[in-house]
PDB file of C-alpha atoms in Angstrom:
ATOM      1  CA  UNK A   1      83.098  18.582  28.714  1.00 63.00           C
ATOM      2  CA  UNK A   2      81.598  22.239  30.035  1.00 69.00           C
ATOM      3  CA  UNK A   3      79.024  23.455  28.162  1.00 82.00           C
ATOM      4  CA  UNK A   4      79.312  27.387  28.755  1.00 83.00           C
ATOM      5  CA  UNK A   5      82.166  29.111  27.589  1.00 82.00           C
ATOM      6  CA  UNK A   6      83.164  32.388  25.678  1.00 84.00           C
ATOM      7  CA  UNK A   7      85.964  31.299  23.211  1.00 82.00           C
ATOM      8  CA  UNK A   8      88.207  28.046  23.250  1.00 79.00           C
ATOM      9  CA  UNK A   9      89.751  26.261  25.138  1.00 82.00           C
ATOM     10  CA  UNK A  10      88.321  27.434  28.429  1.00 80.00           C
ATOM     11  CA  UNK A  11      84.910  25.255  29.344  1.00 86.00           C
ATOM     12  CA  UNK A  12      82.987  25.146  32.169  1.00 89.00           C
ATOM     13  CA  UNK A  13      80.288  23.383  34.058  1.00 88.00           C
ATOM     14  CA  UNK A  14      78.419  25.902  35.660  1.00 84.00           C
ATOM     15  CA  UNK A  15      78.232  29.519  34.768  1.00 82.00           C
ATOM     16  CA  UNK A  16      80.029  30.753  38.470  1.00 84.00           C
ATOM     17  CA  UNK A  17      82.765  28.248  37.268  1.00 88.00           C
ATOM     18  CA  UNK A  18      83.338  30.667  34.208  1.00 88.00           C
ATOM     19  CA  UNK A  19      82.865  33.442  35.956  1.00 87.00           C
ATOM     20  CA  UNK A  20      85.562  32.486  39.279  1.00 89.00           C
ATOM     21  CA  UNK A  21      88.256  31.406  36.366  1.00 90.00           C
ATOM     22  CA  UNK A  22      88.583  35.420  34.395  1.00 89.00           C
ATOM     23  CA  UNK A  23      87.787  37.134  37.954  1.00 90.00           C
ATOM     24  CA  UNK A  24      91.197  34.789  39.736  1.00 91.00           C
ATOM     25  CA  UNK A  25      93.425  34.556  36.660  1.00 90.00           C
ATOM     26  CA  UNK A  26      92.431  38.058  35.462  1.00 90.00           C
ATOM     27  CA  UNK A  27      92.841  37.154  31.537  1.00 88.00           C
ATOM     28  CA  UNK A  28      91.026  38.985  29.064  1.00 90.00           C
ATOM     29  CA  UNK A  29      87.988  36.991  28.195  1.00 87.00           C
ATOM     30  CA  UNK A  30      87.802  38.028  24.704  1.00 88.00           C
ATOM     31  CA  UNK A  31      91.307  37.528  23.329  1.00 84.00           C
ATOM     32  CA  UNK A  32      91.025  40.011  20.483  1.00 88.00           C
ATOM     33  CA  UNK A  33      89.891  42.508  23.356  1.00 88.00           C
ATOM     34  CA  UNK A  34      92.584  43.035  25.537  1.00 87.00           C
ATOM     35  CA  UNK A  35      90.864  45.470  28.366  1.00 89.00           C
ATOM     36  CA  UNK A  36      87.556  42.653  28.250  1.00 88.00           C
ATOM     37  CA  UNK A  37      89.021  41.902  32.105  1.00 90.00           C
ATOM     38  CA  UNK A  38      86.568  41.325  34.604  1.00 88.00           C
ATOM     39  CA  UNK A  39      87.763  43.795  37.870  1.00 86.00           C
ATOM     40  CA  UNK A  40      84.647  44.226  39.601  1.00 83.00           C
ATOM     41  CA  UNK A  41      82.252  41.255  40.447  1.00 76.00           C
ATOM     42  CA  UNK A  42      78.720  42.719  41.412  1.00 81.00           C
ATOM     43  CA  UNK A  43      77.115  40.636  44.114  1.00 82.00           C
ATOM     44  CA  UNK A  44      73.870  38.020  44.289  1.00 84.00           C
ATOM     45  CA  UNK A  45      70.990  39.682  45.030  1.00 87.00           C
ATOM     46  CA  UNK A  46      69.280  38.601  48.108  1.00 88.00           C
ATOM     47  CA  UNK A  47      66.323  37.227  45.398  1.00 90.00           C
ATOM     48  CA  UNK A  48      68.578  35.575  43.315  1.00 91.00           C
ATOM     49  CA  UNK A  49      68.328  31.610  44.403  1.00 94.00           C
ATOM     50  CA  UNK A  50      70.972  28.824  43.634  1.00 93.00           C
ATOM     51  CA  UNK A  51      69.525  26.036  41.731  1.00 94.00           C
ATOM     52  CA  UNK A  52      71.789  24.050  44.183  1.00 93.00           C
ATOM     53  CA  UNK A  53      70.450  25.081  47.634  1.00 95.00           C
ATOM     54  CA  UNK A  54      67.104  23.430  46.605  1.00 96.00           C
ATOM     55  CA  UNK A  55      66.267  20.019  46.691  1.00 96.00           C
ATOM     56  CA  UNK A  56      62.709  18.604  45.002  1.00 96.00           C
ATOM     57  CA  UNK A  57      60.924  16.687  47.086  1.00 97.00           C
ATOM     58  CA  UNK A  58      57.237  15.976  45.461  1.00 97.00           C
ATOM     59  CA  UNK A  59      55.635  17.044  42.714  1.00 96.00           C
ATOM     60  CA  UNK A  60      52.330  18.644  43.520  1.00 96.00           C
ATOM     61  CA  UNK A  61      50.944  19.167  39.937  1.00 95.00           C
ATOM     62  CA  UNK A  62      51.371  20.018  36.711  1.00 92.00           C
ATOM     63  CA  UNK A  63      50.421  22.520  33.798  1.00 86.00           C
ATOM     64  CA  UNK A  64      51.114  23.963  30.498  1.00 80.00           C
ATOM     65  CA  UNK A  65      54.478  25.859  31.028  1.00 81.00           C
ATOM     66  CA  UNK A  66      55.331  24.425  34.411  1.00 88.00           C
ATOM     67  CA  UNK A  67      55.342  22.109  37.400  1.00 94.00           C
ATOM     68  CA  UNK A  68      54.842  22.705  40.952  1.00 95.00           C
ATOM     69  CA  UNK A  69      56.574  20.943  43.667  1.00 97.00           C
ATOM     70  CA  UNK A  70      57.043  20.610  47.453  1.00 97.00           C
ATOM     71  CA  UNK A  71      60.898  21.086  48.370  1.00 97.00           C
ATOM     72  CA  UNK A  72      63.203  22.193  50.936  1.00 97.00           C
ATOM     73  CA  UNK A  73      65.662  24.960  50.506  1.00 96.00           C
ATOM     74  CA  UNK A  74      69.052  25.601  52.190  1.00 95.00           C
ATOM     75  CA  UNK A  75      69.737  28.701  53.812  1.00 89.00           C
ATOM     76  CA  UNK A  76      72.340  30.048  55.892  1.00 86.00           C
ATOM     77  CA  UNK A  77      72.119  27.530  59.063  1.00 90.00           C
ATOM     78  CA  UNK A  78      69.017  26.010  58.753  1.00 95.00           C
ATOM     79  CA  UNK A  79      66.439  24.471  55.629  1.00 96.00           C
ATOM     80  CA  UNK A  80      62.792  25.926  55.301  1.00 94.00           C
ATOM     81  CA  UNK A  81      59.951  23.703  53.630  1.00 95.00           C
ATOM     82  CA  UNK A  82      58.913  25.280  50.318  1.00 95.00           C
ATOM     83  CA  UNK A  83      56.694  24.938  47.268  1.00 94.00           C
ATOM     84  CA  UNK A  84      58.515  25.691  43.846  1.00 95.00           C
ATOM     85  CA  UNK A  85      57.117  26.465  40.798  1.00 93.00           C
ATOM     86  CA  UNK A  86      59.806  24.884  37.640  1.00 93.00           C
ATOM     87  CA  UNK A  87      59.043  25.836  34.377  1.00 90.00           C
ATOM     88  CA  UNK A  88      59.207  23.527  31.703  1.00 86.00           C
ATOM     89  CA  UNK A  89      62.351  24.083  29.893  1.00 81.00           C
ATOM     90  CA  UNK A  90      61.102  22.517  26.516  1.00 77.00           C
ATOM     91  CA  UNK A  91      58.061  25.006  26.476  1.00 77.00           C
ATOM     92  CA  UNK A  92      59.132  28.035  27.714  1.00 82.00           C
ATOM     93  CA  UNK A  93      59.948  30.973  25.040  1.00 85.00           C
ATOM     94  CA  UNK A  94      61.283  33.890  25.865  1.00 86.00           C
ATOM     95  CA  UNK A  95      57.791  35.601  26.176  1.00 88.00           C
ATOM     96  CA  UNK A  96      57.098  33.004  28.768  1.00 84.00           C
ATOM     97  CA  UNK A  97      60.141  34.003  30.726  1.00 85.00           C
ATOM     98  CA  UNK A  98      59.878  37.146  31.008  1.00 89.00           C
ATOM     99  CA  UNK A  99      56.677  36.305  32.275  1.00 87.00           C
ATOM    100  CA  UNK A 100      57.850  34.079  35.047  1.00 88.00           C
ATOM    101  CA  UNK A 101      60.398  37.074  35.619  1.00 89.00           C
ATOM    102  CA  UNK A 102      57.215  39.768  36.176  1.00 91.00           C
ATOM    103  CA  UNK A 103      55.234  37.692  38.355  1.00 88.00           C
ATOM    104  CA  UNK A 104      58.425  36.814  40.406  1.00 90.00           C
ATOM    105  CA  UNK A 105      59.200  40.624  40.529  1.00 90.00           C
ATOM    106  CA  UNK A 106      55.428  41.398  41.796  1.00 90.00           C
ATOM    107  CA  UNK A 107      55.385  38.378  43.996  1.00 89.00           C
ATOM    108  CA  UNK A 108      58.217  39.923  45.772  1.00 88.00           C
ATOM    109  CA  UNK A 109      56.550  43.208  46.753  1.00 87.00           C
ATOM    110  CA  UNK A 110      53.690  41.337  48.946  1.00 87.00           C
ATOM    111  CA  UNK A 111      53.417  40.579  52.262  1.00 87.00           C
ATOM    112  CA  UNK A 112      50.160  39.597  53.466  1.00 88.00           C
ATOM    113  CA  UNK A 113      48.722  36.277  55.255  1.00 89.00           C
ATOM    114  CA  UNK A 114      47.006  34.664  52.357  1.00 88.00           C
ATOM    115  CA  UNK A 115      49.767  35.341  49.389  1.00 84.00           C
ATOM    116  CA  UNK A 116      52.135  32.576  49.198  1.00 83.00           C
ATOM    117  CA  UNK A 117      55.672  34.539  50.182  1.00 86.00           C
ATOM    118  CA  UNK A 118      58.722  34.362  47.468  1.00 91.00           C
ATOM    119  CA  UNK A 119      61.982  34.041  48.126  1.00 92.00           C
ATOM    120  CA  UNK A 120      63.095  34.131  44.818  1.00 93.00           C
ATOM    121  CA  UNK A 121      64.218  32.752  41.560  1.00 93.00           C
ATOM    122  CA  UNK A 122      66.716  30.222  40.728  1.00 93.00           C
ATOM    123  CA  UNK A 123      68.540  31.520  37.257  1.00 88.00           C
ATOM    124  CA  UNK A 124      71.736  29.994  37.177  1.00 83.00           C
ATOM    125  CA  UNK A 125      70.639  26.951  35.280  1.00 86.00           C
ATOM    126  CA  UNK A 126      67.447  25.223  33.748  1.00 86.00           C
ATOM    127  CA  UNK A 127      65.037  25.110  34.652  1.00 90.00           C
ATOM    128  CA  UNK A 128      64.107  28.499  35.691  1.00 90.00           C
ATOM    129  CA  UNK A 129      62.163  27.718  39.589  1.00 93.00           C
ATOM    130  CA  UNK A 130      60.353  30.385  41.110  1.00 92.00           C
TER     131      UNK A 130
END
């Protein structure tokens, strides 16, 4: 059985799956709110990673709050070799989140030589991978 949903009977797998159902059949998703219709779906950002387009290959080592690993990562045509850094889901608070969030946000604004490049976070499901 799904394990997101907004109110019964509709469950679903992944969060997109939720998502896809109220944007194609157009049905309020709150049924005591009749207008709660989703019209307008706003779009991925270019930063904003599938969990599914990355595969874990090796795990590199290991910490407090997270896990770093060597993995590939599906883009459009081709797969790039990456290191990913997966929090642990059964340590991570909120606080530590948001952390993973800000140093994802400033990782983003560098580009120089000797900083490890991001291409983003993966959000869509646990755990969070940077």
């Amino acid at each position: 059985m799904g394990k997101y949903q907004v109110e019964e009977p509709h469950r679903f797998d992944l969060i997109q799956e939720l998502v896809d159902h109220f944007l194609r059949t157009k049905t309020p998703i709150l049924s005591n709110v009749l207008n709660s219709i989703l019209v307008n779906p706003i779009g991925r950002q270019k930063w904003e990673l599938r969990h599914s387009d990355i595969e874990l290959t090796k795990r590199l080592g290991a910490g407090v709050y997270g896990e770093v690993y060597r993995g590939k990562m599906k883009r459009k045509n081709h797969v790039i070799d990456i290191a990913v850094k997966s929090a642990k889901t059964a340590t991570l608070t909120k606080e530590g989140a948001k952390e993973m969030m800000r140093e994802a946000r400033m990782m983003r604004s560098y580009n120089h030589p000797n900083v490890v490049r991001i291409y983003g976070v993966a959000l869509d499901d646990d755990p969070i991978m940077i």
